[in-house]
Amino acid sequence: MIEDNSYRPLPSAMPRNLKGQLQAGLAAMAMLTLGAAMLVLPWGALVLVPVLLLAAAWLGEEGQVDAFPRREDLFLALALGLQGCVWIGMLLVHGEGADGLVDAWPFALAVAALLAFARVRVQATWLWASLALGSLAAGGWAIWQRMVEGTARASGHEPLHAILFGNLGLLMGLLCFAGLSWSFARRERWPWSLLLIAGGLAGLLTSAFSGSRGGWIGLPLAIWVLYRGHGRRLSLGWRVTLVAALMALLGSLYAMPQTGVAARVDHAVDSMRQYVAGDDEMTSVSARLEMWRSSSQLILERPLLGWGGSGYQDTMRERGAEGVQDPALGRYWHAHNDILDAWVKRGFPGLLALLALYFTPLWLFARGVGAGSGEQRALAVAGTLVPVAFIDFGLTYSFLAYPVGGLVYALLIIVLWGLYRQAR
């Protein structure tokens, strides 16, 4: 009798062990790319993060990640999707065609990365290593630009500039400090803790050498979030020592003339005094205050639908020509405030979408600050710091008006959420 082999299952194209190793390697590459591409590599390399995660997910198997999607996953996807859809939809309403795709695609990539976490588990080690190494590299670059090249403010790659570079550097440093709960829970606690502390200090240095003042406004709130996650588990002696060390560090950054911090702060104070006294000289501070005033007036005229991107800029130019405001304000294409910029351009739907983008991840992560294992607390603190920092950055600059700002925000939220949900 001839044996029938026609129904034998085909051998797997790739051994399971090799597939698992390849999946882990792709996930690790995604995390390392995230830390490097935020400030050191050209920012377009951030696109590789969701691509690598999707490739790793393609190698995954059913049941590798439990209970996906949960209700929280859907809320997060909805907040990201809403921001992108409103951006596109309101520009169509204002007859600006597909211009919104330029600003909406980062949120679509982030949703794709969220879906990838349904079939891939990522080691948190790679994230913390990438943030620390990326922050150290950015700090070194900031020192090089200021001390060797002699630039007035460290600014990184184009199209980044000093404000984006400095504030993102500050965020990377804060995220390194957030990882200390994770490092202290490890067997090799001191090497990892020292690496994260060095990355945190490098982030502060990057911010100082960039001269970006807006990020410093939110430092007290960021420190409070870090304290909620780490500080209550420390003895009183350690708390006093850390507070004293932080105050000494900030004082040193202010006092060192090489950082330019003192000059930037003094300039901001003098500019505010001039504006209050009625001086007509246009400074960076008075220009912001005037843009906020003009944007608020435009919002009152069209609170529901807004003016659109080009409509906003055209109207600002017209107001300058009519003598309603300084003509120099017409050259700025955003309102230097994320909330005002979203509302004046995309109307009330734009405002609601932005608030959902801020407060959905804030609600999801803040519940875990100070609770759970060291890894859980670190990820919860980091996930809370991202929207807190972007709200702070958005007070004096339209951070999300730039695709790089939206992509960094969305990817950090998704990666931290994916790791947080698998650590719970």
XYZ file of C-alpha atoms in Angstrom:
424
model
C 0.000 0.000 0.000
C 1.346 3.445 -0.941
C 1.484 5.894 1.964
C -0.406 9.092 1.252
C 1.664 12.107 2.330
C -0.617 14.708 0.796
C -2.153 15.740 4.123
C 1.039 16.198 6.095
C 1.382 19.763 7.454
C 4.041 21.824 5.773
C 7.119 22.494 7.878
C 7.305 25.948 9.393
C 9.203 28.405 7.226
C 11.093 29.685 10.259
C 11.921 27.849 13.516
C 10.022 29.207 16.469
C 13.191 30.076 18.407
C 14.630 31.988 15.476
C 11.325 33.801 14.959
C 11.242 34.809 18.624
C 14.821 36.071 18.503
C 14.131 38.071 15.357
C 10.986 39.544 16.879
C 12.865 40.567 20.027
C 15.634 42.097 17.908
C 13.191 44.170 15.864
C 11.440 45.395 19.013
C 14.796 46.348 20.548
C 15.767 48.220 17.377
C 12.476 50.130 17.549
C 13.202 51.283 21.091
C 16.802 52.261 20.316
C 15.640 54.194 17.252
C 13.120 56.101 19.372
C 15.793 57.389 21.741
C 18.274 58.210 18.992
C 15.874 59.825 16.513
C 14.243 62.228 18.957
C 17.237 64.592 18.837
C 20.406 63.005 17.464
C 19.370 61.390 14.163
C 17.320 63.311 11.588
C 13.807 63.277 13.040
C 12.364 61.474 10.002
C 14.006 58.323 11.377
C 11.190 58.219 13.951
C 9.022 56.697 11.227
C 11.097 53.524 11.618
C 9.739 53.011 15.148
C 6.192 51.935 14.129
C 7.576 50.159 11.053
C 9.905 48.018 13.185
C 7.155 47.362 15.737
C 4.766 46.251 12.982
C 7.451 43.954 11.557
C 7.958 42.460 15.025
C 4.188 42.046 15.412
C 4.000 40.224 12.075
C 6.339 37.608 13.545
C 4.216 37.334 16.688
C 1.605 34.744 17.491
C -1.929 34.827 18.819
C -2.137 34.918 22.588
C 1.288 36.473 23.006
C -0.325 39.531 24.611
C -3.363 39.078 26.825
C -6.710 40.825 26.422
C -6.042 43.237 23.589
C -7.749 45.593 23.018
C -8.994 46.661 26.406
C -11.236 49.660 26.994
C -8.212 51.840 27.809
C -6.571 50.876 24.496
C -9.675 51.991 22.623
C -9.794 55.300 24.498
C -6.177 55.984 23.581
C -6.683 55.036 19.924
C -9.800 57.227 19.821
C -7.927 60.249 21.228
C -5.129 59.873 18.679
C -7.509 59.205 15.817
C -9.714 62.139 16.765
C -6.792 64.554 16.664
C -5.808 63.410 13.180
C -9.356 63.342 11.799
C -10.236 66.791 13.153
C -7.015 68.197 11.731
C -7.891 66.877 8.259
C -11.622 67.542 8.482
C -11.403 71.172 9.574
C -8.878 72.012 6.881
C -11.258 70.514 4.323
C -14.012 72.677 5.787
C -11.825 75.726 5.222
C -10.987 74.687 1.672
C -7.333 73.930 2.301
C -7.424 70.506 0.678
C -5.092 67.768 1.854
C -2.756 70.077 3.773
C -3.952 68.462 6.991
C -2.323 65.178 6.043
C 1.067 66.727 6.808
C 0.021 67.194 10.420
C -2.266 64.163 10.828
C -0.020 61.332 9.635
C 1.983 61.121 12.901
C -1.183 60.155 14.769
C -2.028 57.468 12.195
C 1.457 55.993 12.658
C 0.972 55.991 16.415
C -2.322 54.087 16.129
C -0.505 51.524 13.949
C 2.174 51.200 16.636
C -0.557 50.630 19.239
C -1.961 47.798 17.144
C 1.537 46.294 16.947
C 1.616 45.959 20.734
C -1.263 43.482 20.417
C 1.230 40.867 19.206
C 4.622 41.874 20.516
C 6.172 42.103 23.951
C 9.008 44.577 24.386
C 11.672 44.552 27.085
C 11.571 47.841 29.009
C 15.363 47.663 29.306
C 15.728 48.789 25.709
C 13.536 51.846 26.227
C 15.407 53.100 29.295
C 18.767 52.449 27.643
C 17.735 54.336 24.506
C 16.421 57.339 26.451
C 19.575 57.582 28.573
C 21.980 57.158 25.660
C 19.950 59.491 23.438
C 19.890 62.157 26.148
C 23.646 61.858 26.726
C 24.302 62.181 22.996
C 22.017 65.221 22.731
C 23.710 66.824 25.743
C 27.114 66.265 24.197
C 25.920 67.785 20.939
C 24.494 70.818 22.764
C 27.860 71.359 24.474
C 29.648 71.051 21.119
C 27.368 73.577 19.423
C 27.694 76.142 22.216
C 31.315 75.683 23.302
C 33.065 74.635 20.070
C 30.945 75.986 17.224
C 30.081 79.089 19.231
C 26.381 79.184 18.370
C 24.194 81.454 20.458
C 21.773 78.613 21.265
C 22.058 74.858 20.721
C 19.498 73.851 18.110
C 20.221 70.352 16.744
C 19.272 69.224 13.232
C 17.143 71.318 10.922
C 14.161 71.654 10.855
C 14.542 71.529 14.639
C 15.461 74.814 16.267
C 16.471 75.885 19.752
C 12.975 75.732 21.261
C 12.115 72.278 19.939
C 15.612 70.918 20.607
C 15.858 72.275 24.132
C 12.389 71.290 25.288
C 12.619 67.779 23.844
C 16.021 67.451 25.514
C 14.449 68.478 28.810
C 11.708 65.886 28.299
C 14.254 63.135 27.647
C 16.051 64.069 30.848
C 12.835 63.954 32.873
C 11.989 60.550 31.401
C 15.414 59.275 32.465
C 14.672 60.382 36.034
C 11.302 58.617 35.773
C 13.100 55.334 35.089
C 14.818 55.282 38.486
C 12.024 53.206 40.057
C 12.726 50.584 37.389
C 16.499 50.661 37.860
C 16.364 50.413 41.672
C 14.193 47.310 41.372
C 16.870 45.516 39.326
C 19.730 43.378 40.578
C 22.219 45.605 38.722
C 20.689 48.703 40.262
C 23.691 50.994 40.472
C 25.004 50.801 36.889
C 21.526 51.379 35.497
C 20.683 54.084 38.031
C 23.897 55.978 37.328
C 23.245 55.758 33.575
C 19.717 57.152 33.991
C 20.882 59.910 36.343
C 23.567 60.885 33.827
C 20.923 60.931 31.086
C 18.661 63.080 33.251
C 21.410 65.601 33.939
C 22.318 65.674 30.251
C 18.697 66.545 29.440
C 18.823 69.518 31.827
C 22.081 70.598 30.211
C 20.571 70.353 26.716
C 17.713 72.588 27.804
C 20.066 75.101 29.407
C 22.361 75.375 26.372
C 19.368 75.797 24.064
C 18.143 78.790 26.070
C 14.531 77.578 25.787
C 12.743 79.247 28.674
C 9.255 77.822 28.122
C 10.130 74.364 29.409
C 11.401 75.708 32.715
C 7.930 76.961 33.650
C 6.660 73.425 34.171
C 9.659 72.093 36.094
C 7.936 72.401 39.520
C 5.003 70.285 38.312
C 7.335 67.735 36.713
C 9.348 67.500 39.939
C 6.105 66.936 41.854
C 5.189 64.031 39.520
C 8.649 62.532 40.061
C 8.253 62.927 43.806
C 4.874 61.197 43.740
C 6.441 58.255 41.945
C 9.774 57.989 43.752
C 10.117 60.355 46.681
C 7.641 58.925 49.156
C 9.636 55.680 49.282
C 12.834 57.471 50.286
C 13.947 58.316 53.797
C 13.851 61.928 54.959
C 17.632 62.154 54.689
C 17.596 61.093 51.054
C 14.794 63.542 50.252
C 16.695 66.458 51.768
C 19.908 65.442 49.983
C 18.201 65.154 46.587
C 16.374 68.475 46.957
C 19.632 70.191 47.937
C 21.469 68.603 44.996
C 18.717 69.663 42.571
C 18.720 73.252 43.838
C 22.518 73.380 43.587
C 22.386 72.032 40.023
C 19.739 74.505 38.869
C 21.612 77.333 40.572
C 24.816 76.314 38.802
C 23.098 76.237 35.408
C 21.757 79.722 36.103
C 25.067 81.111 37.311
C 27.299 79.680 34.553
C 27.628 82.340 31.823
C 28.319 79.608 29.235
C 24.748 78.334 29.506
C 23.183 81.749 28.873
C 20.356 80.905 31.295
C 20.750 84.037 33.416
C 20.788 86.295 30.351
C 17.644 84.646 28.924
C 15.762 84.899 32.221
C 16.793 88.515 32.759
C 15.732 89.353 29.197
C 12.314 87.797 29.774
C 11.810 89.771 32.989
C 12.879 93.053 31.346
C 10.624 92.383 28.343
C 7.643 91.788 30.622
C 8.324 95.052 32.450
C 8.527 96.945 29.172
C 5.253 95.452 27.956
C 3.408 96.301 31.177
C 4.814 99.844 31.011
C 3.399 100.268 27.506
C 6.707 100.180 25.598
C 6.061 99.537 21.882
C 9.359 97.715 21.293
C 8.623 94.203 20.021
C 10.439 91.492 21.986
C 9.935 87.717 22.062
C 7.806 88.111 25.193
C 5.678 91.023 23.987
C 5.213 89.333 20.588
C 3.788 86.264 22.303
C 1.462 88.319 24.472
C 0.208 90.237 21.448
C -0.286 87.030 19.436
C -2.296 85.543 22.297
C -4.432 88.682 22.480
C -5.051 88.721 18.730
C -5.756 84.975 18.586
C -8.270 85.304 21.426
C -10.069 88.066 19.549
C -10.198 85.926 16.391
C -11.580 83.007 18.415
C -14.403 85.203 19.698
C -15.290 86.040 16.094
C -15.391 82.390 14.928
C -15.490 80.119 18.004
C -17.090 77.083 16.341
C -15.235 76.589 13.052
C -12.135 78.743 13.426
C -10.230 80.352 10.579
C -8.120 77.546 9.146
C -4.340 77.620 8.833
C -3.975 80.014 5.894
C -7.029 81.995 6.991
C -5.404 82.675 10.355
C -2.191 83.939 8.825
C -3.988 86.055 6.191
C -6.153 87.671 8.865
C -3.136 88.390 11.077
C -1.483 90.157 8.138
C -4.635 92.157 7.458
C -4.828 93.239 11.096
C -1.254 94.439 10.877
C -1.926 96.387 7.671
C -4.956 98.037 9.283
C -2.944 99.099 12.330
C -4.861 96.874 14.751
C -1.637 95.147 15.773
C 2.067 95.251 15.022
C 2.596 94.268 11.340
C 5.534 92.053 12.367
C 3.087 89.557 13.892
C 1.807 88.646 10.442
C 4.936 86.637 9.688
C 4.192 84.068 12.405
C 2.176 81.097 11.160
C 1.096 79.768 14.555
C -0.155 81.358 17.758
C 2.748 80.277 20.009
C 0.264 78.470 22.238
C -1.095 75.030 21.399
C -4.576 75.557 22.843
C -5.076 78.929 21.150
C -3.568 77.616 17.904
C -5.898 74.605 17.819
C -8.973 76.704 18.591
C -8.291 79.641 16.277
C -7.478 77.379 13.301
C -9.693 74.313 13.820
C -12.450 75.784 15.939
C -14.166 74.120 18.857
C -13.622 70.591 17.431
C -9.893 71.322 17.366
C -9.960 72.422 20.992
C -11.843 69.285 22.101
C -9.511 67.009 20.126
C -6.436 68.629 21.697
C -7.845 68.345 25.228
C -8.603 64.653 24.587
C -5.052 64.179 23.314
C -3.666 65.693 26.502
C -5.948 64.315 29.168
C -6.696 60.758 27.957
C -3.103 59.529 28.503
C -2.817 61.704 31.602
C -5.842 59.921 33.084
C -4.558 56.486 32.047
C -1.054 56.878 33.472
C -1.615 59.102 36.510
C -3.623 56.368 38.243
C -0.464 54.229 38.421
C 1.921 56.864 39.773
C 3.176 55.724 43.159
C 1.599 52.251 42.936
C 2.644 48.793 41.784
C 6.103 47.400 41.099
C 9.149 49.511 40.365
C 8.761 48.896 36.621
C 5.078 49.867 36.705
C 5.751 53.054 38.659
C 8.548 54.100 36.326
C 6.370 53.686 33.245
C 3.393 55.400 34.906
C 5.545 58.369 35.946
C 7.064 58.623 32.462
C 3.647 58.362 30.828
C 2.328 61.124 33.082
C 5.321 63.373 32.407
C 4.829 63.327 28.612
C 1.437 65.133 28.551
C 2.456 67.306 31.513
C 5.586 68.403 29.635
C 3.747 69.004 26.356
C 1.055 71.042 28.100
C 3.887 73.099 29.590
C 5.724 73.445 26.255
C 2.462 74.390 24.556
C 1.876 77.354 26.860
C 4.492 79.502 25.128
C 4.938 77.708 21.781
C 2.781 75.723 19.357
C 4.681 72.471 19.748
C 2.072 70.281 18.054
C 1.970 72.585 15.026
C 5.137 70.780 13.911
C 4.916 67.180 12.646
C 7.970 66.274 14.733
C 6.187 67.479 17.870
C 3.094 65.397 17.147
C 5.132 62.323 16.221
C 7.329 62.449 19.339
C 4.309 62.940 21.583
C 2.217 60.192 20.004
C 5.018 57.620 19.806
C 6.155 58.193 23.383
C 2.597 57.800 24.650
C 2.026 54.599 22.673
C 5.357 52.990 23.563
C 5.015 53.814 27.255
C 1.422 52.586 27.271
C 2.344 49.343 25.502
C 5.055 48.630 28.049
C 2.886 49.733 30.975
C -0.045 47.494 30.064
C 2.240 44.447 29.698
C 3.896 45.205 33.079
C 0.580 45.266 34.966
